[in-house]
XYZ file of C-alpha atoms in Angstrom:
709
model
C -5.262 26.338 14.690
C -2.274 24.470 16.070
C -3.224 21.265 17.862
C -3.014 21.669 21.632
C -2.032 19.244 24.357
C -2.950 20.192 27.970
C -4.415 18.983 31.277
C -6.665 21.055 33.599
C -7.465 20.840 37.311
C -10.659 19.249 38.571
C -13.853 21.098 39.284
C -14.120 19.873 42.867
C -10.986 21.736 43.813
C -12.364 24.836 42.148
C -15.586 24.753 44.165
C -13.643 24.267 47.377
C -11.362 27.159 46.508
C -14.407 29.334 45.745
C -15.928 28.572 49.172
C -12.649 29.512 50.806
C -12.392 32.757 48.849
C -16.042 33.847 49.485
C -17.261 32.347 52.779
C -19.459 35.407 53.338
C -21.699 34.268 50.526
C -22.767 31.295 52.586
C -22.621 32.955 55.997
C -25.874 34.185 57.502
C -26.442 37.902 57.217
C -27.612 39.909 60.252
C -31.128 38.887 61.123
C -30.872 35.620 59.231
C -30.797 32.166 60.759
C -28.513 29.376 59.556
C -31.590 27.558 58.430
C -32.392 30.406 56.061
C -28.937 30.119 54.470
C -29.365 26.403 54.030
C -32.730 26.912 52.484
C -31.271 29.477 50.077
C -28.474 27.142 49.076
C -30.945 24.384 48.497
C -32.937 26.694 46.290
C -29.806 27.336 44.162
C -29.769 25.334 40.922
C -26.421 23.708 41.663
C -26.687 21.387 38.697
C -26.985 24.301 36.274
C -24.027 26.056 37.872
C -21.889 22.912 37.764
C -22.754 22.325 34.122
C -21.886 25.920 33.286
C -18.634 25.631 35.240
C -17.705 22.434 33.399
C -18.428 24.115 30.074
C -16.037 26.901 31.013
C -13.348 24.499 32.228
C -13.373 22.617 28.926
C -12.310 25.683 26.959
C -8.551 26.194 26.622
C -8.445 28.548 23.636
C -8.604 32.071 25.033
C -11.063 33.550 22.529
C -13.577 30.699 22.973
C -13.139 30.816 26.750
C -13.860 34.551 26.873
C -17.004 34.093 24.802
C -18.237 31.142 26.884
C -17.372 32.825 30.177
C -19.133 36.159 29.597
C -22.142 34.425 27.985
C -22.538 31.934 30.853
C -22.167 34.504 33.632
C -24.713 36.875 32.027
C -27.149 33.988 31.703
C -26.644 32.710 35.260
C -26.829 36.171 36.826
C -29.824 37.411 34.779
C -27.769 40.533 33.969
C -28.663 42.737 31.030
C -25.074 43.471 30.058
C -21.670 42.139 31.037
C -18.070 42.868 30.170
C -14.871 40.945 30.868
C -11.814 43.127 31.296
C -8.366 41.463 31.197
C -5.376 42.661 33.205
C -2.174 42.160 31.203
C 1.136 43.852 31.934
C -0.435 46.218 34.489
C -2.997 47.416 31.950
C -6.785 46.870 31.832
C -8.362 46.291 28.414
C -11.838 45.264 27.383
C -11.862 41.763 25.936
C -15.477 40.546 25.642
C -18.958 42.094 25.954
C -22.312 40.293 26.272
C -25.864 41.688 26.059
C -29.095 39.885 26.824
C -31.425 39.913 23.867
C -34.646 38.269 22.902
C -34.084 34.548 23.368
C -30.268 34.624 23.481
C -27.163 36.433 24.650
C -25.134 38.315 22.027
C -21.332 38.307 22.580
C -18.752 40.568 20.926
C -15.031 39.858 21.261
C -12.966 43.002 20.835
C -9.696 44.162 22.356
C -10.120 47.820 23.259
C -9.099 50.424 25.778
C -11.319 51.270 28.718
C -13.390 54.443 28.350
C -16.150 56.248 30.218
C -18.507 55.428 27.375
C -17.964 51.715 27.949
C -17.995 51.090 31.715
C -17.832 52.975 35.036
C -14.063 53.286 35.078
C -13.919 54.348 38.723
C -15.692 51.144 39.785
C -13.423 48.968 37.652
C -10.264 50.589 39.022
C -11.505 50.295 42.597
C -12.108 46.567 42.224
C -8.774 46.033 40.483
C -6.841 47.883 43.170
C -8.755 46.785 46.277
C -9.446 43.231 45.066
C -12.929 43.549 46.614
C -16.381 43.031 45.125
C -18.576 46.074 44.460
C -22.380 45.669 44.381
C -24.557 48.749 43.728
C -28.193 47.728 43.975
C -29.222 51.328 43.284
C -26.527 52.823 41.056
C -28.380 56.140 40.840
C -28.174 56.831 44.573
C -25.554 58.960 46.249
C -22.424 57.124 47.125
C -18.719 56.600 46.452
C -19.192 56.230 42.694
C -22.185 58.491 42.063
C -20.105 60.996 40.104
C -18.722 58.409 37.664
C -19.385 59.716 34.103
C -20.722 56.376 32.878
C -23.143 55.969 35.793
C -24.348 59.558 35.336
C -24.821 59.177 31.580
C -26.231 55.639 31.321
C -27.893 55.346 34.746
C -27.899 51.561 35.106
C -30.144 50.386 37.938
C -27.831 47.785 39.504
C -24.107 47.179 39.060
C -21.985 44.178 40.100
C -18.181 44.175 39.654
C -15.931 41.304 40.820
C -12.201 40.607 40.660
C -11.056 37.366 39.031
C -7.948 36.148 40.891
C -4.716 35.356 39.114
C -2.028 32.795 39.876
C -1.451 34.257 43.337
C -3.631 35.936 45.947
C -1.993 39.259 45.195
C -2.626 39.075 41.445
C -5.784 40.007 39.523
C -6.234 38.255 36.171
C -9.429 40.056 35.111
C -12.371 42.156 36.258
C -15.983 41.092 35.602
C -18.516 43.892 35.171
C -22.319 43.236 35.168
C -25.317 45.606 35.099
C -29.048 44.956 35.320
C -32.458 46.627 35.427
C -34.654 46.467 38.529
C -36.513 43.391 37.421
C -36.909 40.684 40.012
C -34.160 38.122 40.458
C -31.146 40.162 39.365
C -28.111 39.960 41.698
C -30.004 38.056 44.375
C -27.884 36.184 46.938
C -28.288 32.860 45.149
C -27.328 34.520 41.848
C -24.331 36.078 43.555
C -23.281 32.659 44.829
C -23.563 31.223 41.333
C -21.483 34.077 39.901
C -18.861 33.602 42.628
C -18.592 29.884 41.784
C -18.265 30.634 38.072
C -15.674 33.329 38.751
C -13.682 30.780 40.763
C -13.611 28.445 37.787
C -12.957 31.393 35.485
C -9.798 32.198 37.422
C -8.342 28.745 36.741
C -9.564 28.578 33.153
C -8.312 32.073 32.354
C -4.898 31.241 33.749
C -4.726 28.054 31.647
C -6.020 29.774 28.516
C -3.609 32.699 28.831
C -0.794 30.256 29.477
C -1.846 28.218 26.468
C -2.013 31.345 24.305
C 1.452 32.310 25.465
C 2.675 28.805 24.699
C 1.140 28.928 21.248
C 2.721 32.301 20.560
C 6.043 31.069 21.870
C 5.689 27.918 19.793
C 5.247 30.000 16.658
C 8.301 32.114 17.474
C 10.533 29.452 18.942
C 9.348 26.681 16.657
C 10.538 28.569 13.589
C 14.037 28.446 15.061
C 13.900 24.670 15.590
C 13.339 24.864 19.355
C 10.746 22.711 21.149
C 8.395 23.823 23.962
C 7.475 21.511 26.819
C 5.366 21.719 29.948
C 6.198 19.052 32.530
C 4.295 17.994 35.616
C 6.504 17.593 38.690
C 7.329 14.040 39.609
C 10.101 11.452 39.523
C 9.955 11.026 35.730
C 8.479 14.389 34.618
C 5.516 13.667 32.327
C 4.611 16.236 29.656
C 1.282 18.066 29.775
C 2.058 20.201 26.727
C 4.434 19.897 23.771
C 4.785 22.088 20.699
C 3.716 20.426 17.482
C 7.250 20.421 16.001
C 8.468 17.863 18.546
C 8.171 14.986 16.080
C 10.172 16.780 13.398
C 12.882 17.932 15.802
C 13.215 15.042 18.256
C 11.494 12.190 16.423
C 8.957 11.496 19.225
C 5.178 11.556 18.763
C 3.284 14.070 20.937
C 0.881 11.359 22.131
C 3.754 9.259 23.478
C 5.027 12.202 25.496
C 1.582 13.265 26.810
C 0.620 9.711 27.737
C 3.786 9.218 29.764
C 5.094 6.466 27.483
C 8.084 8.725 26.910
C 9.072 10.780 29.949
C 11.599 13.549 30.300
C 14.054 11.372 32.199
C 13.933 8.730 29.454
C 14.730 11.403 26.856
C 17.948 12.424 28.598
C 21.085 10.562 27.560
C 22.031 7.941 30.218
C 25.436 9.545 30.761
C 23.796 12.918 31.507
C 20.651 11.746 33.316
C 21.922 11.791 36.905
C 23.432 15.257 36.493
C 20.351 16.753 34.820
C 17.767 15.275 37.203
C 19.932 16.264 40.169
C 20.084 19.846 38.913
C 16.280 19.972 38.533
C 15.769 18.617 42.046
C 18.293 21.054 43.504
C 16.649 24.043 41.791
C 13.247 22.980 43.064
C 14.484 22.524 46.632
C 16.291 25.882 46.594
C 13.108 27.740 45.632
C 14.540 28.962 42.312
C 12.116 29.983 39.577
C 14.285 29.111 36.567
C 17.417 27.248 35.508
C 19.524 26.627 32.414
C 21.657 23.641 31.435
C 23.021 21.791 28.418
C 22.802 18.058 27.973
C 22.201 15.327 25.405
C 18.809 13.980 24.335
C 18.169 10.656 22.636
C 15.842 11.176 19.653
C 13.210 8.713 18.536
C 15.430 7.506 15.675
C 18.405 6.967 17.981
C 20.217 10.172 17.124
C 21.902 11.982 19.990
C 21.515 15.753 20.007
C 22.818 18.412 22.382
C 20.144 20.829 23.641
C 20.170 24.098 25.548
C 17.402 23.877 28.179
C 15.845 27.124 29.474
C 13.223 26.158 32.076
C 10.876 28.343 34.139
C 9.432 26.871 37.360
C 5.874 27.922 38.194
C 4.776 27.634 41.801
C 1.484 28.130 43.653
C 0.902 30.451 46.585
C 2.447 27.961 48.985
C 5.605 27.583 46.890
C 4.647 24.117 45.662
C 5.810 23.478 42.083
C 2.851 23.399 39.722
C 4.804 22.668 36.532
C 8.035 23.213 34.588
C 7.890 25.146 31.324
C 10.909 24.449 29.092
C 12.320 25.653 25.800
C 14.797 23.171 24.318
C 17.000 24.466 21.509
C 19.195 22.123 19.458
C 22.791 23.281 19.919
C 24.569 20.261 18.429
C 26.051 22.212 15.530
C 26.832 25.156 17.804
C 28.704 22.905 20.229
C 30.586 21.325 17.329
C 31.482 24.802 16.064
C 32.456 25.871 19.584
C 34.619 22.772 19.956
C 36.246 23.419 16.598
C 36.848 27.035 17.579
C 38.238 25.921 20.956
C 40.660 23.530 19.268
C 41.678 26.252 16.827
C 42.239 28.672 19.677
C 44.287 26.063 21.555
C 46.325 25.374 18.435
C 46.867 29.081 17.852
C 47.798 29.527 21.507
C 50.262 26.634 21.280
C 51.813 28.137 18.158
C 52.038 31.600 19.694
C 53.406 30.260 22.994
C 56.052 28.115 21.313
C 57.282 30.624 18.775
C 60.578 32.328 19.413
C 58.971 35.708 18.706
C 57.560 37.985 21.407
C 53.782 38.343 20.838
C 51.343 40.508 22.791
C 48.092 42.443 22.386
C 47.118 45.669 24.186
C 43.967 47.778 24.413
C 43.729 51.440 23.436
C 45.184 52.447 26.826
C 48.088 50.056 26.177
C 47.011 47.639 28.898
C 48.192 44.116 28.105
C 45.298 41.830 27.134
C 47.332 38.742 26.287
C 50.928 37.739 25.675
C 52.895 34.609 24.981
C 55.357 32.731 27.150
C 58.350 34.098 25.258
C 57.560 37.620 26.460
C 57.628 36.500 30.085
C 60.722 34.331 29.563
C 62.775 37.127 28.016
C 62.099 39.521 30.882
C 61.795 36.819 33.572
C 58.374 38.112 34.707
C 55.290 35.894 35.369
C 52.529 36.310 32.784
C 49.926 36.973 35.508
C 51.927 39.978 36.718
C 51.747 41.611 33.294
C 48.091 41.059 32.279
C 46.089 44.252 32.775
C 49.171 46.473 33.080
C 51.001 48.495 30.467
C 54.134 46.540 31.331
C 56.116 49.786 31.525
C 56.813 49.405 35.245
C 58.036 45.834 34.879
C 60.485 46.517 32.025
C 63.739 48.452 31.892
C 63.090 52.151 31.303
C 64.643 52.253 27.824
C 62.705 49.146 26.744
C 59.402 50.450 28.139
C 59.828 53.784 26.367
C 60.629 52.049 23.074
C 57.567 49.797 23.362
C 55.334 52.764 24.243
C 56.537 54.884 21.329
C 56.119 52.088 18.795
C 52.654 51.130 20.116
C 51.411 54.711 19.843
C 52.983 55.122 16.412
C 51.129 52.097 15.022
C 47.765 53.188 16.487
C 48.215 56.749 15.237
C 49.217 55.575 11.746
C 46.238 53.140 11.586
C 48.538 50.865 9.607
C 51.218 48.241 10.351
C 54.564 49.696 11.383
C 57.776 47.677 11.066
C 61.176 48.638 12.355
C 64.436 47.136 13.552
C 65.159 47.723 17.235
C 67.853 46.704 19.684
C 66.832 45.729 23.203
C 69.118 45.136 26.174
C 68.380 41.802 27.822
C 69.921 39.922 30.750
C 72.159 37.951 28.352
C 73.175 40.966 26.272
C 71.850 43.229 23.538
C 69.479 41.580 21.067
C 68.223 42.834 17.725
C 64.528 42.454 16.832
C 62.291 43.069 13.855
C 59.309 44.754 15.530
C 55.931 44.647 13.739
C 53.104 46.648 15.337
C 49.596 46.144 13.915
C 46.623 48.324 15.014
C 43.448 46.469 16.044
C 40.058 47.804 14.874
C 36.538 47.204 16.181
C 33.515 46.630 13.934
C 33.030 50.378 13.435
C 36.635 50.918 12.354
C 37.808 52.541 15.591
C 41.283 51.575 16.779
C 40.845 49.732 20.071
C 44.299 48.262 20.561
C 47.565 47.118 19.063
C 49.234 43.757 18.452
C 53.011 43.486 18.644
C 55.219 40.772 17.146
C 58.945 41.061 17.846
C 61.188 38.511 16.121
C 64.699 38.013 17.442
C 67.122 38.370 14.506
C 70.283 38.667 16.580
C 71.852 35.563 15.030
C 70.884 36.709 11.556
C 72.360 40.155 12.172
C 75.571 38.611 13.449
C 75.670 36.292 10.429
C 75.099 39.294 8.150
C 77.977 41.119 9.786
C 80.174 38.059 9.317
C 79.090 37.773 5.686
C 79.898 41.428 5.089
C 83.306 40.912 6.691
C 84.013 37.896 4.507
C 82.758 39.798 1.463
C 85.117 42.658 2.180
C 87.963 40.203 2.589
C 87.005 38.438 -0.645
C 86.750 41.726 -2.503
C 90.133 42.721 -1.158
C 91.553 39.358 -2.235
C 90.078 39.809 -5.700
C 91.497 43.307 -5.907
C 94.934 42.008 -4.954
C 94.571 39.151 -7.438
C 93.520 41.450 -10.253
C 96.356 43.781 -9.371
C 98.729 40.835 -9.393
C 97.383 39.612 -12.733
C 97.769 43.054 -14.213
C 101.355 43.381 -13.004
C 102.202 39.793 -13.846
C 100.751 39.971 -17.343
C 102.679 43.172 -18.085
C 105.851 41.694 -16.652
C 105.350 38.505 -18.671
C 104.581 40.501 -21.800
C 107.918 42.348 -21.543
C 110.268 39.342 -22.210
C 107.930 37.873 -24.835
C 108.611 40.625 -27.379
C 112.442 40.127 -27.602
C 111.905 36.375 -27.519
C 109.639 36.634 -30.560
C 112.254 38.773 -32.348
C 114.987 36.228 -31.629
C 112.846 33.415 -33.003
C 112.126 35.401 -36.150
C 115.881 36.020 -36.643
C 116.556 32.315 -36.217
C 113.911 31.437 -38.789
C 115.487 33.827 -41.286
C 118.939 32.433 -40.498
C 117.821 28.855 -41.129
C 116.106 29.954 -44.313
C 119.576 30.670 -45.842
C 120.076 28.145 -48.721
C 123.568 27.418 -47.530
C 122.266 26.206 -44.156
C 119.186 24.561 -45.542
C 121.377 21.923 -47.245
C 123.014 20.921 -43.957
C 121.670 17.583 -42.657
C 120.929 18.888 -39.142
C 119.099 21.989 -40.346
C 115.750 20.229 -40.734
C 115.665 19.075 -37.118
C 116.652 22.524 -35.847
C 113.974 24.133 -38.047
C 111.326 21.796 -36.600
C 112.334 22.700 -33.049
C 112.149 26.362 -34.036
C 108.524 25.958 -35.221
C 107.541 24.231 -31.974
C 109.116 27.056 -29.952
C 107.266 29.616 -32.030
C 103.948 27.813 -31.424
C 104.534 27.723 -27.669
C 105.432 31.393 -27.765
C 102.124 32.214 -29.481
C 100.277 30.128 -26.904
C 102.002 31.907 -24.048
C 101.277 35.245 -25.704
C 97.585 34.306 -25.909
C 97.498 33.456 -22.197
C 99.182 36.714 -21.264
C 96.785 38.665 -23.507
C 93.830 36.964 -21.786
C 95.174 37.960 -18.392
C 95.584 41.523 -19.601
C 91.987 41.540 -20.886
C 90.699 40.248 -17.559
C 92.555 43.040 -15.797
C 91.081 45.631 -18.156
C 87.559 44.203 -17.748
C 87.842 44.156 -13.934
C 89.039 47.764 -14.021
C 86.271 48.779 -16.458
C 88.846 49.706 -19.085
C 87.684 47.507 -21.964
C 87.448 50.270 -24.586
C 85.919 49.638 -28.038
C 87.041 51.182 -31.335
C 83.833 51.038 -33.379
C 83.952 50.995 -37.171
C 82.031 49.439 -40.050
C 82.873 45.745 -40.054
C 81.644 42.957 -42.320
C 81.096 40.130 -39.846
C 80.989 37.518 -42.655
C 84.407 38.538 -43.980
C 85.832 38.853 -40.478
C 84.665 35.366 -39.540
C 86.076 33.913 -42.777
C 89.489 35.567 -42.296
C 89.686 34.632 -38.624
C 88.749 31.019 -39.352
C 91.264 30.809 -42.206
C 94.049 32.163 -40.023
C 93.076 29.962 -37.083
C 93.018 26.734 -39.093
C 96.494 27.379 -40.451
C 97.738 26.550 -36.939
C 99.102 23.000 -36.637
C 96.826 22.248 -33.637
C 93.680 22.791 -35.716
C 94.387 20.495 -38.645
C 92.472 17.597 -37.046
C 89.081 19.375 -37.355
C 87.288 20.183 -40.599
C 85.624 23.609 -40.867
C 82.376 24.388 -42.658
C 81.751 28.143 -43.162
C 78.323 29.508 -44.073
C 78.705 33.267 -44.671
C 77.227 33.956 -48.099
C 76.132 37.567 -47.580
C 77.743 40.628 -46.155
C 76.571 41.472 -42.637
C 77.929 44.927 -41.877
C 77.632 46.607 -38.453
C 79.356 49.047 -36.124
C 81.732 46.907 -34.072
C 85.312 46.748 -32.799
C 87.166 44.690 -35.458
C 89.918 43.457 -33.168
C 87.555 42.436 -30.392
C 85.106 40.715 -32.751
C 87.983 38.750 -34.266
C 88.925 37.791 -30.712
C 85.342 36.505 -30.173
C 85.459 34.330 -33.311
C 88.886 32.937 -32.445
C 87.877 32.159 -28.831
C 84.750 30.306 -29.982
C 86.707 28.385 -32.622
C 89.385 27.515 -30.074
C 86.690 26.225 -27.704
C 85.104 24.148 -30.497
C 88.468 22.655 -31.548
C 89.470 21.905 -27.938
C 86.266 20.015 -27.060
C 85.181 18.915 -30.576
C 87.153 15.646 -30.563
C 88.298 16.264 -34.146
C 84.739 16.275 -35.517
C 83.464 18.863 -38.059
C 82.913 22.452 -36.947
C 80.329 24.776 -38.518
C 80.530 28.589 -38.490
C 77.591 30.600 -39.865
C 76.857 34.323 -40.125
C 73.495 35.820 -41.111
C 71.330 38.842 -40.562
C 68.065 38.583 -38.600
C 66.259 41.896 -38.773
C 68.206 44.475 -36.776
C 70.548 41.803 -35.405
C 73.599 39.990 -36.727
C 73.857 36.321 -35.716
C 77.080 34.364 -35.390
C 76.838 30.615 -34.691
C 79.693 28.220 -33.908
C 78.686 24.556 -33.682
C 80.761 21.509 -32.803
C 79.936 17.823 -32.347
C 82.167 17.116 -29.401
C 81.720 16.113 -25.764
C 78.938 18.627 -25.035
C 78.229 20.609 -21.877
C 76.013 19.394 -18.985
C 72.988 21.634 -18.336
C 73.942 22.316 -14.711
C 77.223 24.005 -15.704
C 76.045 25.911 -18.783
C 75.473 29.114 -16.795
C 78.886 28.934 -15.143
C 81.075 28.481 -18.221
C 80.925 32.227 -18.931
C 82.445 33.046 -15.523
C 86.137 33.653 -14.847
C 88.347 30.584 -14.488
C 85.416 28.223 -15.104
C 85.939 25.059 -17.121
C 83.715 22.319 -18.483
C 86.121 19.500 -17.572
C 89.192 19.033 -15.401
C 92.372 20.932 -16.256
C 94.115 17.578 -16.385
C 92.205 16.692 -19.543
C 92.279 20.084 -21.262
C 94.610 23.025 -20.728
C 93.868 26.740 -20.468
C 92.967 29.255 -17.792
C 89.183 29.141 -18.270
C 89.074 32.789 -19.439
C 88.143 32.509 -23.114
C 84.353 32.362 -22.763
C 84.405 34.925 -19.951
C 86.283 37.421 -22.159
C 84.020 36.554 -25.086
C 80.855 37.357 -23.129
C 82.311 40.609 -21.782
C 83.196 41.742 -25.339
C 79.737 40.837 -26.649
C 77.919 42.543 -23.765
C 80.140 45.618 -24.305
C 78.631 45.671 -27.839
C 75.107 45.422 -26.251
C 74.796 41.875 -27.565
C 74.048 38.460 -26.070
C 75.592 34.994 -26.150
C 73.950 31.690 -25.257
C 74.782 28.012 -25.511
C 72.662 25.009 -26.431
C 74.173 21.661 -25.565
C 73.807 18.237 -24.033
C 76.470 15.711 -22.972
C 77.810 13.780 -25.994
C 75.875 15.924 -28.509
C 78.259 18.819 -29.021
C 77.586 22.491 -28.355
C 76.235 25.451 -30.301
C 77.211 28.988 -29.264
C 74.934 31.736 -30.653
C 75.971 35.402 -30.633
C 73.487 38.181 -31.417
C 74.733 41.751 -32.015
C 72.826 44.939 -32.857
C 73.711 46.027 -36.395
C 74.059 49.710 -35.528
C 76.191 48.995 -32.466
C 73.682 50.731 -30.106
């Protein structure tokens, strides 16, 4: 049994209240003198009644009180049988039954429904409803209750039934039923007076016991949740008369300190909250309220400060005077912290939503606006308060309202996010938005609204239009350039052919032995060789321009045939290093096996020559290595130099048109060789890559499918 802590009223008050309730018991009956009443009262064993009343008042546990009450009343009234019937929630139920036996009274505690086999139900109901005592000295005689089934069947000689008052005059807490045989002394006036006095005490004790039982039940329920139950006596400090036994674990205060008044309610309340809390209690009491709720801080026994939610019921007597406060205090410290965290999160989210440039709103299933951000109101120059609760259709231009309505309904019908690009007329012109509509679902999956987020992309759209315009202009410029290169390269190619023929005729002319002996012939022959070299260089540049034109026009056609890449690389390298400009570099060729594939001979020779030219140009006269080998279904061509190298950040760009590793002031050329090389290789479904670092040379690796597919 849980330890209890309670205080009861004094017996003197109970006796006085009993005299007030039943003055007729001490009033003289017709034909009696006041002296006779006094004599009868003197004959009453008041000491026995007082002792019995004190025994009842000491019991606070309901089951023990019921047993003591029905046993004592049967003994004091000399009844043969008695039953105590409790009234709870507008229902009467048998609670305890006592029978006089040889030498003692037997008591049975049992909660059961009323029945005609148990008691005269008509008598019980009459007492409960009328709140008046019923005494039948001859229960077998004709009268108001003579047809009651119990009285007919059992035929008790005498019956006494009394109401036991509740908290108020209008309330009945229980009904006491007694029956006796016709032996002398049963239900005599002095016995009736004794029963009335005991019933008066029973009313108070029953109320306290029921209240205590309720508190115990509440303590079991509430205590498991960490809440604490209190009962406070009214007063300046509020001293506890009951506390649940978990108070020490929850608040760190011993029950005895609270019940003794060493720790009062006002001392528990945090100093910063005390004036507010005590003022609220006083105001509720003065206003006649029967309950109040508030949150405040309590100081625990170990110094911790905890927030509590206080739910207090105020119990008053018949005059409205406060008898006590009954409180349930639940620790809400973590809840308040969570609420504060959620509040800050909501404020942060609200600040983000309000300060975003997007239009954000939420509507219910009928499209009534639940919330929206400042941007919405700013765009349409409408106060937020004027839009909440409306669809917004009336406040917006007709075309805008219709667009919003259609998109809202589309998202809710689709049960999925809907995104679209829309244009909306605004006071400062037409704006373009990306509109995202998201349906909102309740816990059961039913669509109950829609959230809209409209992001203004007008500047982005305008920038995109400008980019497209510039792209068209650039493409047109490139087309004109490519057209110019094509025309220019053809026009440049035309005079190169007769110029080459004239140089060849001059070489033959100076090869005549008659002219070779002339002293000035050697100098003219040297000038002729230089002119021929420049002609070849110019021819190479023109050919590159022609190739670029063909590539841009998609006209780079391949003539596939069986080609030995090892032999081709050897022949191309041998021919290349016969040029005077290549004599500074030493070539190492590693092509020991035939690597035959389906390729375009002329274009593959062009690849080898372009890579060798690149290696000679940037190799600083250091050795160059060319290797050819077969790797499965691929042929691999590698050209490695030990020159200036290529920085990593430009390695991807060197295969683009007109791109160069270094300034044109240091090295000549148009920057087309590697571009043409990659285009030829990719036309063969191959790849080319470079591995290099500044100062460590460069290695170009070409991989080609053997079968040309």
